Amino acid sequence: MNTLVDTYGRIHRNLRVSLTDRCNLRCTYCMPNDFAAWLPSEHQLTTDELVRVIEIAVSEGINEVRLTGGEPLLRPDIVEIVARINGISNPPKLSMTTNGLALAKLAQPLVDAGLSRINISLDTLDRERFKKLTFRDRINDVFAGIDAARTAGLKPLKINSVLMRGVNDDESIALLRWALKENLNLRFIEQMPLDAGGAWSRDQMITADEIYAQLSSEFTLTPVEDRGSSPAEEFYIDGGPAVVGIIGSVTRPFCGDCDRVRLTSDGQIRACLFSMTETDMRAILRSNDLTPDQKRESLVKAFHSTIKAKLPGHGINDPSFIQPTRPMSAIGG
């Protein structure tokens, strides 16, 4: 079996695929309300191109694909994309991260097409606060999407929440109580320096330690062993079986066990969210000078060379760290 292994012995099995950099929310920690620096539409990979790259990734050892954005449900052919990925030889486990706004109508078609798991982003339970955070009055659409995902049989159903100082950091307990009541798997994520507005501040970031302390004031948290390559540290809540996750990407980096590689919606392979370099797959796919066999060989080599060049860590805590020019919405979470 082929493997994508770097010089530090990390085997890469997880491909994050951004389907678009567009989003129908304007979460303040991701992009300004007036953000308009979208990728040109002609640069976006077509469905055929996406499936081709994923098929090759799977042939080289990838066994899990997560569809991201921007907001992946904004792709008009999203159900077709899921079905075609599920139809390749030895299909990978297929999951998605979404804001949930369109799930009420798409959850069942996505499950029918082969989607197996889903993460839904939600940072507050309060309608007015949601409007302030996202510049959109659509929290009820998120709740409807969660209900639809549950009805369609997507499980475990995970909720991703980012806490921001002075904004929603007073909701950690309420969010967890709600998640327990709704039988949802809640994961808190440290805010990362990947916002389009460049407003990230280490001093303003709510750390994993702070999140743990807040939750421990109301619940008994017991570490779940065998984390593996998961980005989340999970804890049993009051003895379990329910768990809560904390993703400390900044203060508790898990780079040593990272098994992820990323494909942007415009066809660039990145070995890390914070990579300063990319490998252009789109140029290979659209080359008129290569035969189909030569294109495949070049794409395989591109995957392996990108992984071989992966650094030991993201370097956020190094004084020389430079925030990538691409925001999270253009990379894919």
Coordinates of C-alpha atoms in Angstrom, one line a residue:
M1 CA 0.0 0.0 0.0
N2 CA 1.3 3.5 -0.9
T3 CA 1.8 6.0 1.9
L4 CA 2.4 9.7 2.1
V5 CA 5.1 10.0 4.7
D6 CA 7.2 13.0 5.6
T7 CA 10.8 13.1 6.8
Y8 CA 9.7 13.0 10.5
G9 CA 7.9 9.7 10.0
R10 CA 4.3 11.1 10.0
I11 CA 2.0 9.1 7.7
H12 CA -0.6 11.3 6.1
R13 CA -4.1 9.8 5.8
N14 CA -6.4 12.8 6.0
L15 CA -7.1 15.2 3.2
R16 CA -8.9 18.5 3.9
V17 CA -10.6 19.7 0.7
S18 CA -11.8 23.3 0.4
L19 CA -14.6 23.5 -2.2
T20 CA -14.9 27.3 -2.2
D21 CA -13.5 30.3 -0.4
R22 CA -17.0 31.9 -0.4
C23 CA -19.1 32.1 2.7
N24 CA -22.6 33.3 3.6
L25 CA -21.6 34.4 7.1
R26 CA -19.0 37.0 8.1
C27 CA -17.8 35.7 11.4
T28 CA -15.6 38.4 12.9
Y29 CA -12.7 36.1 13.6
C30 CA -12.6 34.9 10.0
M31 CA -13.2 37.9 7.7
P32 CA -14.4 41.5 7.8
N33 CA -18.1 42.2 6.9
D34 CA -17.0 44.0 3.7
F35 CA -14.5 41.4 2.6
A36 CA -14.3 41.1 -1.1
A37 CA -11.0 39.5 -2.0
W38 CA -12.5 36.4 -3.4
L39 CA -10.6 33.9 -5.5
P40 CA -11.5 34.3 -9.2
S41 CA -14.1 31.8 -10.2
E42 CA -12.1 30.5 -13.1
H43 CA -9.3 29.5 -10.7
Q44 CA -11.6 27.2 -8.7
L45 CA -11.2 23.5 -9.5
T46 CA -14.0 21.9 -11.4
T47 CA -15.8 18.9 -10.0
D48 CA -13.9 16.7 -12.4
E49 CA -10.6 18.2 -11.3
L50 CA -11.5 17.9 -7.6
V51 CA -12.4 14.2 -7.9
R52 CA -9.3 13.5 -10.0
V53 CA -7.0 14.9 -7.3
I54 CA -8.9 13.1 -4.5
E55 CA -8.8 9.9 -6.4
I56 CA -5.0 10.1 -6.7
A57 CA -4.7 11.1 -3.0
V58 CA -6.6 8.0 -2.1
S59 CA -4.4 5.8 -4.3
E60 CA -1.4 7.2 -2.4
G61 CA -2.8 6.3 1.1
I62 CA -5.4 8.9 2.0
N63 CA -8.4 7.2 3.7
E64 CA -10.3 10.2 5.1
V65 CA -11.5 13.3 3.2
R66 CA -13.1 16.3 4.9
L67 CA -14.9 18.8 2.7
T68 CA -14.5 22.4 3.9
G69 CA -14.7 26.0 2.7
G70 CA -15.4 28.8 3.0
E71 CA -18.8 27.3 3.2
P72 CA -18.9 24.0 1.2
L73 CA -22.7 23.9 0.9
L74 CA -22.4 27.0 -1.3
R75 CA -21.1 24.7 -4.1
P76 CA -24.2 24.2 -6.2
D77 CA -23.0 20.6 -7.1
I78 CA -22.2 19.6 -3.5
V79 CA -24.4 16.5 -3.6
E80 CA -22.8 15.4 -6.9
I81 CA -19.3 16.0 -5.4
V82 CA -20.1 13.8 -2.4
A83 CA -21.6 11.1 -4.6
R84 CA -18.6 11.0 -7.0
I85 CA -16.0 10.9 -4.2
N86 CA -18.0 8.0 -2.7
G87 CA -17.9 6.3 -6.1
I88 CA -14.2 6.1 -6.5
S89 CA -12.3 2.9 -5.9
N90 CA -11.8 2.3 -2.2
P91 CA -13.7 5.4 -1.3
P92 CA -12.4 7.3 1.8
K93 CA -14.4 8.1 4.9
L94 CA -16.2 11.3 4.0
S95 CA -17.0 14.1 6.3
M96 CA -17.8 17.9 6.2
T97 CA -17.4 21.1 8.2
T98 CA -20.2 23.6 7.6
N99 CA -22.0 26.5 9.1
G100 CA -25.2 24.5 8.7
L101 CA -27.3 27.2 7.1
A102 CA -28.3 25.0 4.1
L103 CA -28.4 21.7 6.0
A104 CA -32.2 21.7 6.5
K105 CA -32.6 20.9 2.8
L106 CA -29.3 19.2 2.1
A107 CA -28.6 16.9 5.0
Q108 CA -30.6 13.9 3.7
P109 CA -29.4 14.2 0.1
L110 CA -25.8 14.4 1.4
V111 CA -26.3 11.2 3.5
D112 CA -27.9 9.5 0.5
A113 CA -24.8 10.4 -1.6
G114 CA -22.4 9.0 1.0
L115 CA -21.6 11.6 3.6
S116 CA -20.9 9.9 6.9
R117 CA -20.0 12.7 9.5
I118 CA -20.5 16.4 9.9
N119 CA -19.1 19.2 12.0
I120 CA -21.3 22.4 12.4
S121 CA -19.8 25.7 13.5
L122 CA -21.8 27.6 16.2
D123 CA -20.2 30.1 18.6
T124 CA -23.3 31.3 20.5
L125 CA -26.8 30.3 21.5
D126 CA -28.1 33.9 21.5
R127 CA -29.8 35.3 18.4
E128 CA -28.6 38.9 18.9
R129 CA -25.1 37.8 19.6
F130 CA -25.1 35.6 16.6
K131 CA -26.2 38.6 14.5
K132 CA -23.3 40.6 15.9
L133 CA -20.7 37.9 15.4
T134 CA -21.8 36.9 11.8
F135 CA -23.6 40.0 10.5
R136 CA -26.4 37.7 9.6
D137 CA -29.7 36.9 11.4
R138 CA -29.7 33.2 10.7
I139 CA -29.2 31.3 13.9
N140 CA -32.5 29.6 13.4
D141 CA -31.3 28.2 10.2
V142 CA -28.3 26.6 12.0
F143 CA -30.6 25.0 14.6
A144 CA -32.8 23.7 11.7
G145 CA -29.7 22.3 10.1
I146 CA -28.6 20.5 13.3
D147 CA -32.1 18.9 13.5
A148 CA -32.0 17.9 9.9
A149 CA -28.5 16.4 10.3
R150 CA -29.7 14.4 13.3
T151 CA -32.8 13.1 11.4
A152 CA -30.6 12.1 8.5
G153 CA -28.5 10.0 10.7
L154 CA -25.2 11.9 10.7
K155 CA -23.3 10.9 13.9
P156 CA -21.5 11.7 15.9
L157 CA -22.8 15.2 15.4
K158 CA -20.1 17.6 16.3
I159 CA -20.3 21.3 17.1
N160 CA -17.3 23.6 16.7
S161 CA -17.1 26.7 18.9
V162 CA -14.6 29.5 19.0
L163 CA -14.6 31.6 22.2
M164 CA -13.5 35.2 22.0
R165 CA -12.6 37.4 24.9
G166 CA -15.3 39.9 25.9
V167 CA -17.5 38.6 23.1
N168 CA -18.8 35.1 23.9
D169 CA -16.3 33.7 26.5
D170 CA -19.1 33.7 29.0
E171 CA -21.0 31.0 27.1
S172 CA -18.8 28.0 27.5
I173 CA -20.9 26.4 30.3
A174 CA -24.2 27.2 28.5
L175 CA -22.9 25.8 25.2
L176 CA -21.8 22.6 26.9
R177 CA -25.1 22.2 28.8
W178 CA -27.0 22.7 25.6
A179 CA -24.8 20.2 23.7
L180 CA -25.4 17.6 26.5
K181 CA -29.1 18.2 26.3
E182 CA -29.1 17.8 22.5
N183 CA -26.7 14.8 22.5
L184 CA -24.1 16.8 20.5
N185 CA -20.3 16.4 20.7
L186 CA -19.0 19.9 21.5
R187 CA -15.5 21.0 20.6
F188 CA -13.9 24.3 21.6
I189 CA -11.2 25.7 19.3
E190 CA -8.6 28.2 20.1
Q191 CA -8.8 31.1 17.7
M192 CA -5.9 30.9 15.2
P193 CA -4.0 33.7 13.3
L194 CA -5.8 33.0 10.0
D195 CA -8.3 35.8 9.8
A196 CA -8.6 37.9 6.6
G197 CA -8.7 41.1 8.6
G198 CA -5.5 40.5 10.5
A199 CA -7.1 41.2 13.8
W200 CA -5.9 38.1 15.7
S201 CA -4.2 38.9 19.0
R202 CA -2.5 36.4 21.2
D203 CA -3.5 38.5 24.2
Q204 CA -7.2 38.4 23.2
M205 CA -7.2 34.6 22.4
I206 CA -9.1 32.4 24.9
T207 CA -6.6 29.6 25.6
A208 CA -7.1 25.9 26.0
D209 CA -6.2 26.3 29.7
E210 CA -8.8 28.9 30.2
I211 CA -11.5 26.8 28.5
Y212 CA -10.6 23.8 30.6
A213 CA -10.8 26.0 33.8
Q214 CA -14.2 27.4 32.9
L215 CA -15.6 24.0 32.1
S216 CA -14.0 22.4 35.2
S217 CA -15.9 24.9 37.4
E218 CA -19.1 23.1 36.6
F219 CA -18.1 19.7 35.4
T220 CA -15.6 17.0 36.3
L221 CA -13.4 16.4 33.2
T222 CA -11.5 13.2 32.8
P223 CA -9.0 12.9 29.9
V224 CA -9.9 10.3 27.2
E225 CA -6.8 8.2 26.4
D226 CA -5.5 7.3 23.0
R227 CA -5.9 10.6 21.3
G228 CA -4.0 9.4 18.2
S229 CA -3.8 12.0 15.4
S230 CA -7.0 13.8 16.5
P231 CA -6.6 17.6 16.9
A232 CA -9.0 17.6 19.9
E233 CA -8.1 16.6 23.4
E234 CA -11.2 14.9 24.6
F235 CA -12.5 14.7 28.2
Y236 CA -15.3 12.6 29.7
I237 CA -17.9 14.8 31.3
D238 CA -18.8 13.8 34.8
G239 CA -17.6 10.3 34.2
G240 CA -19.0 9.9 30.7
P241 CA -20.0 8.6 28.3
A242 CA -20.5 12.2 26.9
V243 CA -17.2 14.0 26.0
V244 CA -16.1 17.5 25.2
G245 CA -13.1 18.4 23.1
I246 CA -10.6 21.2 23.3
I247 CA -8.5 22.0 20.3
G248 CA -5.5 24.0 21.5
S249 CA -3.9 24.6 18.1
V250 CA -1.8 27.6 19.4
T251 CA -1.0 26.8 23.0
R252 CA -1.1 23.0 22.8
P253 CA 0.1 22.2 19.3
F254 CA -0.3 18.6 18.1
C255 CA 2.0 18.9 15.1
G256 CA 4.0 15.8 16.1
D257 CA 1.0 13.6 15.3
C258 CA -0.4 15.5 12.4
D259 CA -1.7 13.3 9.5
R260 CA -3.4 16.1 7.5
V261 CA -2.7 17.7 4.1
R262 CA -4.9 20.3 2.5
L263 CA -6.2 21.0 -1.0
T264 CA -7.4 24.6 -1.6
S265 CA -10.4 25.3 -3.8
D266 CA -8.0 26.8 -6.5
G267 CA -6.0 23.6 -6.6
Q268 CA -3.0 24.3 -4.3
I269 CA -1.7 21.5 -2.0
R270 CA -0.6 22.7 1.4
A271 CA 1.2 20.5 4.0
C272 CA 0.0 22.7 6.9
L273 CA -2.6 25.4 7.6
F274 CA 0.3 27.7 8.2
S275 CA 2.5 26.8 5.2
M276 CA 4.2 29.6 3.4
T277 CA 4.5 27.5 0.3
E278 CA 2.1 25.6 -1.9
T279 CA 2.2 23.1 -4.8
D280 CA 0.1 24.0 -7.8
M281 CA -2.0 21.0 -8.8
R282 CA -4.3 23.1 -11.0
A283 CA -1.5 23.9 -13.4
I284 CA -0.8 20.2 -13.8
L285 CA -4.5 19.4 -14.3
R286 CA -4.9 22.1 -17.0
S287 CA -1.6 21.6 -18.8
N288 CA -1.8 21.1 -22.6
D289 CA 1.7 19.7 -22.7
L290 CA 1.1 16.6 -20.6
T291 CA -0.6 13.3 -21.5
P292 CA -3.2 11.9 -19.0
D293 CA -0.5 9.4 -17.8
Q294 CA 2.0 12.2 -17.4
K295 CA -0.5 14.3 -15.5
R296 CA -1.2 11.5 -13.1
E297 CA 2.5 10.9 -12.5
S298 CA 3.1 14.6 -11.9
L299 CA 0.2 14.8 -9.5
V300 CA 1.5 11.8 -7.5
K301 CA 5.0 13.4 -7.4
A302 CA 3.5 16.7 -6.3
F303 CA 1.7 15.0 -3.3
H304 CA 4.8 13.2 -2.2
S305 CA 7.2 16.2 -2.6
T306 CA 4.8 18.5 -0.6
I307 CA 4.6 16.0 2.2
K308 CA 8.4 15.4 2.2
A309 CA 8.9 19.2 2.6
K310 CA 6.6 19.4 5.6
L311 CA 8.1 21.2 8.6
P312 CA 8.1 19.6 12.1
G313 CA 5.5 22.2 13.4
H314 CA 3.5 25.3 12.5
G315 CA 5.8 27.6 14.4
I316 CA 3.1 29.9 15.8
N317 CA 5.0 30.2 19.1
D318 CA 8.3 31.0 17.4
P319 CA 9.3 34.7 17.4
S320 CA 9.9 34.5 13.7
F321 CA 6.3 33.3 12.9
I322 CA 4.6 35.1 10.0
Q323 CA 0.9 34.8 9.5
P324 CA 0.1 33.2 6.1
T325 CA -1.2 35.6 3.4
R326 CA -4.2 33.3 2.8
P327 CA -7.0 33.5 5.3
M328 CA -8.7 30.4 6.7
S329 CA -11.6 30.9 4.3
A330 CA -9.2 30.4 1.3
I331 CA -7.3 27.5 2.8
G332 CA -10.0 25.3 4.2
G333 CA -10.3 24.4 7.9

